[in-house]
Each structure stands twice: as structure tokens, then as C-alpha cells.
Amino acid sequence: MTNYTPVLDGLFSVVLLGSIIRALLVLALGWIAINLLLRSLERILIKRFPDAVLRAFVLSLAGIGAKVLLFISCLDILGISVASLLTALGAVGLALGLAMQDSLGNLAQGVVLLFTRPFTLGDYIEIDGFLGVVEDISLLHVTICTADRKRVFITNGQAVKAKIINHSAMPERRLEFISEISVEDNLAEVIAILEKLLQEHPLRSKSREPSVFLSGQSDTLLQINCRVWVNSSNYWELYFSLLTLVRQEYAAAAIACPAGKQLLRLETNPLP
């Protein structure tokens, strides 16, 4: 009786080798095709979406999805049951999902942040009690860098619920401050000094004229309101510069700040 076992083993080895070669070819060609498609998609997204973070998210999602499909196709070529594999992965995914509910929640909130875009990279924001520049917006957390170079990581869940103040949202901001002087000082002279400083300061925006006016008074005190427009990036530099200049001009004109009052007080709740 003829023994066909060696022949069958040889055929099986040839068929398996052929499947492996075909799977490797599909994997290599598919990987190249995916990279080419992602580059084309990136060029399209650059034209339509200026936000780099949103583009990176879409490209990452598209790349992961395409590569998962490619691996599934390669497994199918090798004769591995994809259905049973997906079932096993589904069970593992369910268990991981139950164990990582908070992380998945942050992932979902990250998608919300990317599409609602209350801030973007480089913005100077106030969030959850912290002030800083946005360094990164990932799918799990937001990273901001404070003025003293500390990195603060805020989960997306916290970021979505927190009150967010974006100081960089508009190209220009109105700097408004209060100068308090004694009723014995010359009001007209003080207003003239402040108007001259605001008009001549090189950092002020030329798009709108500054204004200086009496906004409040008491028996001993006059309150002068000053408004000047400035590029958002120069906001604090202008304020600190004016603080020094006003002090110098007041000293030269013998104008003293009343006891217990501030020379210039930044108005945090400005009038319309």
C-alpha cells in the first residue's frame, strides 16, 4: 500500500509557504498604499482644516482603521478564522472597557474638545484654576505650560466640565485699568499725562483710539478709567510698561497715589 503522507505534507508546506508569501506581499503593498493615501488625505485636510490637532486626530484614526483592515485581510489569506478572532477580541475589548471606563470617558471627551475647539495649540488659557499656554491636546488629556514653566496635565473629562477662559481667542484685546488719585490733584493734567502715554506707546494697536475718562469719585478720591487696544500677545508687556511709565510721569508731576490705593489697578470686570 502506497504511503501518501510525505506527499501530502509536502503539498501542505508548499500551500502554506505560498499563503505566507501572498500575505507578506499584501502586507507590504497595503502598507505602502495606506501611507500614500494618508499623505493625500493630509494634503486635503491642510486645505480644509487649519487646526493641526484636528488633522492629526483624523489622520491617526484613518491610519489605525486602515491598518486594522489590512491585518485582517492578511490573516484571512493565511486561513486564520477572522470571525473567531474578532469574537475573542470583542470579549477582551468588553472586559478592558469595563476596567477602563474613566479612560474611555476621557477619550470621548477628547473627541468633543477636538471638534468644538474652545482652544488650540499655543493659546493662552485659564482652565481649572491654571493659567498657561496650551502645549498639547491628546485624546486623554490637555497639557498646558504655566508662566513659571510647569507642565499641568488636565484630563479631558475635567477640561470639558471646567470654565475655560481663552485669552488668545481674539487677535486683539482691550487693556483696561484704573488710576486712583487724590481730589486735590489736577484732574486735567492727570488725564493729559495718561492720554499722551497711551497714544505714544509703540505696543498699542492703531486700529482703535485709546480713551481716558473719569469713571468714579468720592470725597477724597478720583477714579480714572483708561482703555487701550493691544495685540493679544503684547497684553501683559504693555500693562507692565505702562505701570513703570505712569509712575515716572506722576513722580515728575508731583502726583501721589493715595495711601492704601493702587497706582494702576487692572480692571478684571471691564465696563462695556
PDB file of C-alpha atoms in Angstrom:
ATOM      1  CA  MET A   1       0.000   0.000   0.000  1.00  0.00           C
ATOM      2  CA  THR A   2       1.409   3.393  -1.066  1.00  0.00           C
ATOM      3  CA  ASN A   3       2.095   5.911   1.725  1.00  0.00           C
ATOM      4  CA  TYR A   4       0.851   9.390   0.667  1.00  0.00           C
ATOM      5  CA  THR A   5       1.761  11.131   3.934  1.00  0.00           C
ATOM      6  CA  PRO A   6       5.102  12.653   2.740  1.00  0.00           C
ATOM      7  CA  VAL A   7       3.440  13.869  -0.456  1.00  0.00           C
ATOM      8  CA  LEU A   8       0.550  15.473   1.439  1.00  0.00           C
ATOM      9  CA  ASP A   9       2.936  17.067   3.910  1.00  0.00           C
ATOM     10  CA  GLY A  10       4.942  18.485   1.032  1.00  0.00           C
ATOM     11  CA  LEU A  11       1.840  19.889  -0.660  1.00  0.00           C
ATOM     12  CA  PHE A  12       0.670  21.385   2.634  1.00  0.00           C
ATOM     13  CA  SER A  13       4.081  23.010   3.124  1.00  0.00           C
ATOM     14  CA  VAL A  14       4.003  24.467  -0.413  1.00  0.00           C
ATOM     15  CA  VAL A  15       0.470  25.786   0.044  1.00  0.00           C
ATOM     16  CA  LEU A  16       1.353  27.277   3.459  1.00  0.00           C
ATOM     17  CA  LEU A  17       4.523  28.867   2.064  1.00  0.00           C
ATOM     18  CA  GLY A  18       2.512  30.325  -0.818  1.00  0.00           C
ATOM     19  CA  SER A  19      -0.053  31.756   1.614  1.00  0.00           C
ATOM     20  CA  ILE A  20       2.683  33.293   3.756  1.00  0.00           C
ATOM     21  CA  ILE A  21       4.327  34.879   0.700  1.00  0.00           C
ATOM     22  CA  ARG A  22       0.992  36.246  -0.546  1.00  0.00           C
ATOM     23  CA  ALA A  23       0.165  37.593   2.924  1.00  0.00           C
ATOM     24  CA  LEU A  24       3.563  39.296   3.161  1.00  0.00           C
ATOM     25  CA  LEU A  25       3.140  40.821  -0.311  1.00  0.00           C
ATOM     26  CA  VAL A  26      -0.337  42.093   0.580  1.00  0.00           C
ATOM     27  CA  LEU A  27       1.005  43.465   3.866  1.00  0.00           C
ATOM     28  CA  ALA A  28       3.914  45.285   2.170  1.00  0.00           C
ATOM     29  CA  LEU A  29       1.900  46.680  -0.726  1.00  0.00           C
ATOM     30  CA  GLY A  30      -1.024  47.558   1.535  1.00  0.00           C
ATOM     31  CA  TRP A  31       1.279  49.382   3.968  1.00  0.00           C
ATOM     32  CA  ILE A  32       2.742  51.447   1.124  1.00  0.00           C
ATOM     33  CA  ALA A  33      -0.737  52.186  -0.248  1.00  0.00           C
ATOM     34  CA  ILE A  34      -2.004  53.267   3.179  1.00  0.00           C
ATOM     35  CA  ASN A  35       0.921  55.687   3.631  1.00  0.00           C
ATOM     36  CA  LEU A  36       0.306  57.177   0.177  1.00  0.00           C
ATOM     37  CA  LEU A  37      -3.404  57.567   0.904  1.00  0.00           C
ATOM     38  CA  LEU A  38      -2.682  59.182   4.289  1.00  0.00           C
ATOM     39  CA  ARG A  39      -0.362  61.711   2.622  1.00  0.00           C
ATOM     40  CA  SER A  40      -3.072  62.567   0.088  1.00  0.00           C
ATOM     41  CA  LEU A  41      -5.613  62.859   2.896  1.00  0.00           C
ATOM     42  CA  GLU A  42      -3.237  65.132   4.825  1.00  0.00           C
ATOM     43  CA  ARG A  43      -2.942  67.492   1.833  1.00  0.00           C
ATOM     44  CA  ILE A  44      -6.744  67.667   1.591  1.00  0.00           C
ATOM     45  CA  LEU A  45      -7.116  68.273   5.333  1.00  0.00           C
ATOM     46  CA  ILE A  46      -4.495  71.048   5.301  1.00  0.00           C
ATOM     47  CA  LYS A  47      -6.630  72.977   2.807  1.00  0.00           C
ATOM     48  CA  ARG A  48      -9.903  72.455   4.660  1.00  0.00           C
ATOM     49  CA  PHE A  49      -8.939  72.274   8.341  1.00  0.00           C
ATOM     50  CA  PRO A  50      -6.388  74.799   9.647  1.00  0.00           C
ATOM     51  CA  ASP A  51      -6.346  73.165  13.097  1.00  0.00           C
ATOM     52  CA  ALA A  52      -3.239  70.916  13.251  1.00  0.00           C
ATOM     53  CA  VAL A  53      -4.580  68.957  16.234  1.00  0.00           C
ATOM     54  CA  LEU A  54      -7.806  68.028  14.444  1.00  0.00           C
ATOM     55  CA  ARG A  55      -5.847  66.997  11.341  1.00  0.00           C
ATOM     56  CA  ALA A  56      -3.552  64.784  13.426  1.00  0.00           C
ATOM     57  CA  PHE A  57      -6.565  63.147  15.080  1.00  0.00           C
ATOM     58  CA  VAL A  58      -8.319  62.392  11.761  1.00  0.00           C
ATOM     59  CA  LEU A  59      -5.107  61.052  10.199  1.00  0.00           C
ATOM     60  CA  SER A  60      -4.384  58.886  13.234  1.00  0.00           C
ATOM     61  CA  LEU A  61      -7.911  57.463  13.245  1.00  0.00           C
ATOM     62  CA  ALA A  62      -7.850  56.797   9.486  1.00  0.00           C
ATOM     63  CA  GLY A  63      -4.405  55.185   9.715  1.00  0.00           C
ATOM     64  CA  ILE A  64      -5.387  52.869  12.579  1.00  0.00           C
ATOM     65  CA  GLY A  65      -8.609  51.812  10.839  1.00  0.00           C
ATOM     66  CA  ALA A  66      -6.877  51.104   7.517  1.00  0.00           C
ATOM     67  CA  LYS A  67      -4.065  49.117   9.147  1.00  0.00           C
ATOM     68  CA  VAL A  68      -6.501  47.006  11.171  1.00  0.00           C
ATOM     69  CA  LEU A  69      -8.359  46.102   7.967  1.00  0.00           C
ATOM     70  CA  LEU A  70      -5.038  45.270   6.289  1.00  0.00           C
ATOM     71  CA  PHE A  71      -4.024  42.890   9.086  1.00  0.00           C
ATOM     72  CA  ILE A  72      -7.441  41.208   8.969  1.00  0.00           C
ATOM     73  CA  SER A  73      -7.009  40.666   5.212  1.00  0.00           C
ATOM     74  CA  CYS A  74      -3.568  39.111   5.775  1.00  0.00           C
ATOM     75  CA  LEU A  75      -4.959  36.772   8.428  1.00  0.00           C
ATOM     76  CA  ASP A  76      -7.711  35.711   6.035  1.00  0.00           C
ATOM     77  CA  ILE A  77      -5.092  34.878   3.371  1.00  0.00           C
ATOM     78  CA  LEU A  78      -3.280  32.702   5.903  1.00  0.00           C
ATOM     79  CA  GLY A  79      -6.514  30.812   6.551  1.00  0.00           C
ATOM     80  CA  ILE A  80      -6.975  32.033  10.098  1.00  0.00           C
ATOM     81  CA  SER A  81     -10.629  32.334  11.092  1.00  0.00           C
ATOM     82  CA  VAL A  82     -11.229  36.076  11.307  1.00  0.00           C
ATOM     83  CA  ALA A  83     -14.719  35.642  12.784  1.00  0.00           C
ATOM     84  CA  SER A  84     -13.487  33.697  15.800  1.00  0.00           C
ATOM     85  CA  LEU A  85     -10.613  36.149  16.256  1.00  0.00           C
ATOM     86  CA  LEU A  86     -12.992  39.110  16.201  1.00  0.00           C
ATOM     87  CA  THR A  87     -15.222  37.377  18.725  1.00  0.00           C
ATOM     88  CA  ALA A  88     -12.274  36.844  21.060  1.00  0.00           C
ATOM     89  CA  LEU A  89     -11.117  40.418  20.587  1.00  0.00           C
ATOM     90  CA  GLY A  90     -14.648  41.636  21.283  1.00  0.00           C
ATOM     91  CA  ALA A  91     -14.732  39.784  24.582  1.00  0.00           C
ATOM     92  CA  VAL A  92     -11.319  41.167  25.542  1.00  0.00           C
ATOM     93  CA  GLY A  93     -12.427  44.666  24.482  1.00  0.00           C
ATOM     94  CA  LEU A  94     -15.543  44.442  26.637  1.00  0.00           C
ATOM     95  CA  ALA A  95     -13.509  43.424  29.669  1.00  0.00           C
ATOM     96  CA  LEU A  96     -10.999  46.206  29.062  1.00  0.00           C
ATOM     97  CA  GLY A  97     -13.819  48.704  28.525  1.00  0.00           C
ATOM     98  CA  LEU A  98     -15.364  47.891  31.895  1.00  0.00           C
ATOM     99  CA  ALA A  99     -11.966  48.186  33.577  1.00  0.00           C
ATOM    100  CA  MET A 100     -11.091  51.471  31.843  1.00  0.00           C
ATOM    101  CA  GLN A 101     -14.363  53.407  31.953  1.00  0.00           C
ATOM    102  CA  ASP A 102     -12.678  56.641  33.061  1.00  0.00           C
ATOM    103  CA  SER A 103     -10.050  56.460  30.312  1.00  0.00           C
ATOM    104  CA  LEU A 104     -12.694  55.768  27.685  1.00  0.00           C
ATOM    105  CA  GLY A 105     -14.706  58.697  29.032  1.00  0.00           C
ATOM    106  CA  ASN A 106     -11.645  60.940  28.647  1.00  0.00           C
ATOM    107  CA  LEU A 107     -11.210  59.590  25.126  1.00  0.00           C
ATOM    108  CA  ALA A 108     -14.777  60.550  24.238  1.00  0.00           C
ATOM    109  CA  GLN A 109     -14.355  63.990  25.811  1.00  0.00           C
ATOM    110  CA  GLY A 110     -11.119  64.412  23.832  1.00  0.00           C
ATOM    111  CA  VAL A 111     -13.101  63.980  20.630  1.00  0.00           C
ATOM    112  CA  VAL A 112     -15.534  66.640  21.896  1.00  0.00           C
ATOM    113  CA  LEU A 113     -12.658  69.070  22.548  1.00  0.00           C
ATOM    114  CA  LEU A 114     -11.139  68.448  19.130  1.00  0.00           C
ATOM    115  CA  PHE A 115     -14.361  69.218  17.299  1.00  0.00           C
ATOM    116  CA  THR A 116     -15.744  72.047  19.475  1.00  0.00           C
ATOM    117  CA  ARG A 117     -12.264  73.651  19.693  1.00  0.00           C
ATOM    118  CA  PRO A 118     -12.626  76.022  22.669  1.00  0.00           C
ATOM    119  CA  PHE A 119      -8.847  76.429  22.367  1.00  0.00           C
ATOM    120  CA  THR A 120      -5.993  75.239  20.190  1.00  0.00           C
ATOM    121  CA  LEU A 121      -2.228  74.805  20.396  1.00  0.00           C
ATOM    122  CA  GLY A 122      -0.406  77.947  21.507  1.00  0.00           C
ATOM    123  CA  ASP A 123      -3.453  79.609  23.080  1.00  0.00           C
ATOM    124  CA  TYR A 124      -3.053  81.261  26.481  1.00  0.00           C
ATOM    125  CA  ILE A 125      -5.943  79.944  28.565  1.00  0.00           C
ATOM    126  CA  GLU A 126      -7.263  79.757  32.086  1.00  0.00           C
ATOM    127  CA  ILE A 127      -8.694  76.338  32.896  1.00  0.00           C
ATOM    128  CA  ASP A 128      -9.494  74.597  36.158  1.00  0.00           C
ATOM    129  CA  GLY A 129      -7.662  77.315  38.101  1.00  0.00           C
ATOM    130  CA  PHE A 130      -4.477  77.178  35.999  1.00  0.00           C
ATOM    131  CA  LEU A 131      -3.112  79.800  33.579  1.00  0.00           C
ATOM    132  CA  GLY A 132      -0.816  78.715  30.780  1.00  0.00           C
ATOM    133  CA  VAL A 133      -0.104  78.085  27.113  1.00  0.00           C
ATOM    134  CA  VAL A 134      -1.662  75.007  25.508  1.00  0.00           C
ATOM    135  CA  GLU A 135       1.179  72.641  24.568  1.00  0.00           C
ATOM    136  CA  ASP A 136      -0.741  69.518  23.601  1.00  0.00           C
ATOM    137  CA  ILE A 137      -4.287  68.272  23.127  1.00  0.00           C
ATOM    138  CA  SER A 138      -4.294  64.483  23.131  1.00  0.00           C
ATOM    139  CA  LEU A 139      -7.144  62.011  23.227  1.00  0.00           C
ATOM    140  CA  LEU A 140      -6.780  61.623  27.002  1.00  0.00           C
ATOM    141  CA  HIS A 141      -5.583  64.949  28.411  1.00  0.00           C
ATOM    142  CA  VAL A 142      -4.718  68.594  27.777  1.00  0.00           C
ATOM    143  CA  THR A 143      -1.198  69.805  28.584  1.00  0.00           C
ATOM    144  CA  ILE A 144      -0.587  73.462  29.430  1.00  0.00           C
ATOM    145  CA  CYS A 145       2.679  75.179  30.332  1.00  0.00           C
ATOM    146  CA  THR A 146       2.418  77.823  33.053  1.00  0.00           C
ATOM    147  CA  ALA A 147       4.407  81.079  33.137  1.00  0.00           C
ATOM    148  CA  ASP A 148       6.918  79.548  35.586  1.00  0.00           C
ATOM    149  CA  ARG A 149       7.484  76.609  33.200  1.00  0.00           C
ATOM    150  CA  LYS A 150       5.426  73.958  34.939  1.00  0.00           C
ATOM    151  CA  ARG A 151       3.551  71.397  32.886  1.00  0.00           C
ATOM    152  CA  VAL A 152      -0.027  70.824  34.005  1.00  0.00           C
ATOM    153  CA  PHE A 153      -1.929  67.780  32.743  1.00  0.00           C
ATOM    154  CA  ILE A 154      -5.708  68.098  32.847  1.00  0.00           C
ATOM    155  CA  THR A 155      -7.857  65.147  31.822  1.00  0.00           C
ATOM    156  CA  ASN A 156     -10.287  65.792  29.001  1.00  0.00           C
ATOM    157  CA  GLY A 157     -13.179  64.997  31.321  1.00  0.00           C
ATOM    158  CA  GLN A 158     -12.097  67.817  33.645  1.00  0.00           C
ATOM    159  CA  ALA A 159     -11.437  70.174  30.725  1.00  0.00           C
ATOM    160  CA  VAL A 160     -14.911  69.737  29.243  1.00  0.00           C
ATOM    161  CA  LYS A 161     -16.587  70.443  32.617  1.00  0.00           C
ATOM    162  CA  ALA A 162     -14.295  73.321  33.643  1.00  0.00           C
ATOM    163  CA  LYS A 163     -14.816  77.018  32.989  1.00  0.00           C
ATOM    164  CA  ILE A 164     -12.386  77.927  30.211  1.00  0.00           C
ATOM    165  CA  ILE A 165     -11.192  81.466  29.551  1.00  0.00           C
ATOM    166  CA  ASN A 166      -9.291  81.746  26.269  1.00  0.00           C
ATOM    167  CA  HIS A 167      -7.138  84.883  26.372  1.00  0.00           C
ATOM    168  CA  SER A 168      -5.852  84.262  22.833  1.00  0.00           C
ATOM    169  CA  ALA A 169      -9.165  83.670  21.083  1.00  0.00           C
ATOM    170  CA  MET A 170      -9.213  87.153  19.546  1.00  0.00           C
ATOM    171  CA  PRO A 171      -6.248  88.812  17.785  1.00  0.00           C
ATOM    172  CA  GLU A 172      -6.710  91.983  19.850  1.00  0.00           C
ATOM    173  CA  ARG A 173      -7.728  92.631  23.454  1.00  0.00           C
ATOM    174  CA  ARG A 174      -8.729  95.738  25.333  1.00  0.00           C
ATOM    175  CA  LEU A 175      -6.439  96.559  28.229  1.00  0.00           C
ATOM    176  CA  GLU A 176      -8.427  98.453  30.830  1.00  0.00           C
ATOM    177  CA  PHE A 177      -7.037  99.774  34.090  1.00  0.00           C
ATOM    178  CA  ILE A 178      -7.958 102.241  36.818  1.00  0.00           C
ATOM    179  CA  SER A 179      -5.749 105.026  38.136  1.00  0.00           C
ATOM    180  CA  GLU A 180      -6.733 106.467  41.520  1.00  0.00           C
ATOM    181  CA  ILE A 181      -5.637 109.969  42.508  1.00  0.00           C
ATOM    182  CA  SER A 182      -6.473 112.449  45.242  1.00  0.00           C
ATOM    183  CA  VAL A 183      -9.212 115.051  44.670  1.00  0.00           C
ATOM    184  CA  GLU A 184      -6.529 117.656  45.375  1.00  0.00           C
ATOM    185  CA  ASP A 185      -4.581 116.676  42.240  1.00  0.00           C
ATOM    186  CA  ASN A 186      -5.140 118.388  38.884  1.00  0.00           C
ATOM    187  CA  LEU A 187      -7.590 116.120  37.042  1.00  0.00           C
ATOM    188  CA  ALA A 188      -6.986 117.692  33.631  1.00  0.00           C
ATOM    189  CA  GLU A 189      -3.218 117.288  33.994  1.00  0.00           C
ATOM    190  CA  VAL A 190      -3.532 113.633  35.004  1.00  0.00           C
ATOM    191  CA  ILE A 191      -5.834 112.846  32.068  1.00  0.00           C
ATOM    192  CA  ALA A 192      -3.416 114.621  29.698  1.00  0.00           C
ATOM    193  CA  ILE A 193      -0.500 112.526  31.017  1.00  0.00           C
ATOM    194  CA  LEU A 194      -2.385 109.255  30.607  1.00  0.00           C
ATOM    195  CA  GLU A 195      -3.670 110.145  27.138  1.00  0.00           C
ATOM    196  CA  LYS A 196      -0.148 111.026  25.974  1.00  0.00           C
ATOM    197  CA  LEU A 197       1.300 107.746  27.304  1.00  0.00           C
ATOM    198  CA  LEU A 198      -1.398 105.654  25.663  1.00  0.00           C
ATOM    199  CA  GLN A 199      -1.252 107.490  22.337  1.00  0.00           C
ATOM    200  CA  GLU A 200       2.527 107.319  22.019  1.00  0.00           C
ATOM    201  CA  HIS A 201       3.168 103.798  23.296  1.00  0.00           C
ATOM    202  CA  PRO A 202       4.601 101.649  20.457  1.00  0.00           C
ATOM    203  CA  LEU A 203       2.841  98.465  21.599  1.00  0.00           C
ATOM    204  CA  ARG A 204      -0.703  99.810  21.411  1.00  0.00           C
ATOM    205  CA  SER A 205      -2.872  98.778  18.480  1.00  0.00           C
ATOM    206  CA  LYS A 206      -3.512 101.550  15.971  1.00  0.00           C
ATOM    207  CA  SER A 207      -6.860 100.046  14.938  1.00  0.00           C
ATOM    208  CA  ARG A 208      -8.751 101.917  17.693  1.00  0.00           C
ATOM    209  CA  GLU A 209      -8.097 105.058  19.651  1.00  0.00           C
ATOM    210  CA  PRO A 210      -7.392 104.825  23.404  1.00  0.00           C
ATOM    211  CA  SER A 211      -9.685 106.581  25.857  1.00  0.00           C
ATOM    212  CA  VAL A 212      -9.232 108.134  29.311  1.00  0.00           C
ATOM    213  CA  PHE A 213     -12.168 109.374  31.404  1.00  0.00           C
ATOM    214  CA  LEU A 214     -13.329 109.989  34.952  1.00  0.00           C
ATOM    215  CA  SER A 215     -15.290 106.888  35.997  1.00  0.00           C
ATOM    216  CA  GLY A 216     -15.846 107.443  39.726  1.00  0.00           C
ATOM    217  CA  GLN A 217     -15.259 109.801  42.621  1.00  0.00           C
ATOM    218  CA  SER A 218     -15.642 110.175  46.349  1.00  0.00           C
ATOM    219  CA  ASP A 219     -14.909 112.900  48.896  1.00  0.00           C
ATOM    220  CA  THR A 220     -11.175 112.147  48.794  1.00  0.00           C
ATOM    221  CA  LEU A 221     -10.618 110.105  45.641  1.00  0.00           C
ATOM    222  CA  LEU A 222     -10.912 110.392  41.858  1.00  0.00           C
ATOM    223  CA  GLN A 223     -11.053 107.226  39.768  1.00  0.00           C
ATOM    224  CA  ILE A 224      -9.797 107.490  36.180  1.00  0.00           C
ATOM    225  CA  ASN A 225     -10.562 104.757  33.678  1.00  0.00           C
ATOM    226  CA  CYS A 226      -8.021 104.052  30.895  1.00  0.00           C
ATOM    227  CA  ARG A 227      -8.654 101.865  27.836  1.00  0.00           C
ATOM    228  CA  VAL A 228      -6.245 100.881  25.095  1.00  0.00           C
ATOM    229  CA  TRP A 229      -6.331  98.111  22.487  1.00  0.00           C
ATOM    230  CA  VAL A 230      -3.361  95.798  22.046  1.00  0.00           C
ATOM    231  CA  ASN A 231      -2.401  92.608  20.214  1.00  0.00           C
ATOM    232  CA  SER A 232      -3.191  89.678  22.486  1.00  0.00           C
ATOM    233  CA  SER A 233       0.455  88.568  22.573  1.00  0.00           C
ATOM    234  CA  ASN A 234       1.545  92.006  23.869  1.00  0.00           C
ATOM    235  CA  TYR A 235      -1.154  92.393  26.538  1.00  0.00           C
ATOM    236  CA  TRP A 236       0.968  91.916  29.667  1.00  0.00           C
ATOM    237  CA  GLU A 237       4.053  93.584  28.227  1.00  0.00           C
ATOM    238  CA  LEU A 238       2.037  96.746  27.571  1.00  0.00           C
ATOM    239  CA  TYR A 239       0.490  96.716  31.045  1.00  0.00           C
ATOM    240  CA  PHE A 240       3.808  96.370  32.883  1.00  0.00           C
ATOM    241  CA  SER A 241       5.394  99.004  30.655  1.00  0.00           C
ATOM    242  CA  LEU A 242       2.589 101.469  31.390  1.00  0.00           C
ATOM    243  CA  LEU A 243       2.896 100.764  35.101  1.00  0.00           C
ATOM    244  CA  THR A 244       6.502 101.954  35.013  1.00  0.00           C
ATOM    245  CA  LEU A 245       5.836 104.923  32.731  1.00  0.00           C
ATOM    246  CA  VAL A 246       2.855 106.186  34.745  1.00  0.00           C
ATOM    247  CA  ARG A 247       4.873 106.013  37.957  1.00  0.00           C
ATOM    248  CA  GLN A 248       7.649 108.072  36.369  1.00  0.00           C
ATOM    249  CA  GLU A 249       5.274 110.692  34.942  1.00  0.00           C
ATOM    250  CA  TYR A 250       3.312 111.003  38.194  1.00  0.00           C
ATOM    251  CA  ALA A 251       6.532 111.450  40.145  1.00  0.00           C
ATOM    252  CA  ALA A 252       7.689 114.180  37.754  1.00  0.00           C
ATOM    253  CA  ALA A 253       4.348 115.988  38.105  1.00  0.00           C
ATOM    254  CA  ALA A 254       4.248 115.522  41.913  1.00  0.00           C
ATOM    255  CA  ILE A 255       1.109 113.378  41.717  1.00  0.00           C
ATOM    256  CA  ALA A 256       0.998 110.864  44.565  1.00  0.00           C
ATOM    257  CA  CYS A 257      -1.049 107.695  44.840  1.00  0.00           C
ATOM    258  CA  PRO A 258      -3.392 107.938  47.880  1.00  0.00           C
ATOM    259  CA  ALA A 259      -2.473 105.723  50.824  1.00  0.00           C
ATOM    260  CA  GLY A 260      -3.862 102.212  50.543  1.00  0.00           C
ATOM    261  CA  LYS A 261      -4.654 102.611  46.821  1.00  0.00           C
ATOM    262  CA  GLN A 262      -3.001 101.270  43.679  1.00  0.00           C
ATOM    263  CA  LEU A 263      -1.229 103.393  41.111  1.00  0.00           C
ATOM    264  CA  LEU A 264      -2.742 101.294  38.310  1.00  0.00           C
ATOM    265  CA  ARG A 265      -5.338  98.650  39.032  1.00  0.00           C
ATOM    266  CA  LEU A 266      -6.107  96.181  36.253  1.00  0.00           C
ATOM    267  CA  GLU A 267      -9.854  96.091  35.645  1.00  0.00           C
ATOM    268  CA  THR A 268     -10.894  92.429  35.618  1.00  0.00           C
ATOM    269  CA  ASN A 269     -14.596  93.162  35.069  1.00  0.00           C
ATOM    270  CA  PRO A 270     -14.489  95.947  32.489  1.00  0.00           C
ATOM    271  CA  LEU A 271     -17.455  98.114  31.630  1.00  0.00           C
ATOM    272  CA  PRO A 272     -18.926  97.816  28.117  1.00  0.00           C
TER     273      PRO A 272
END
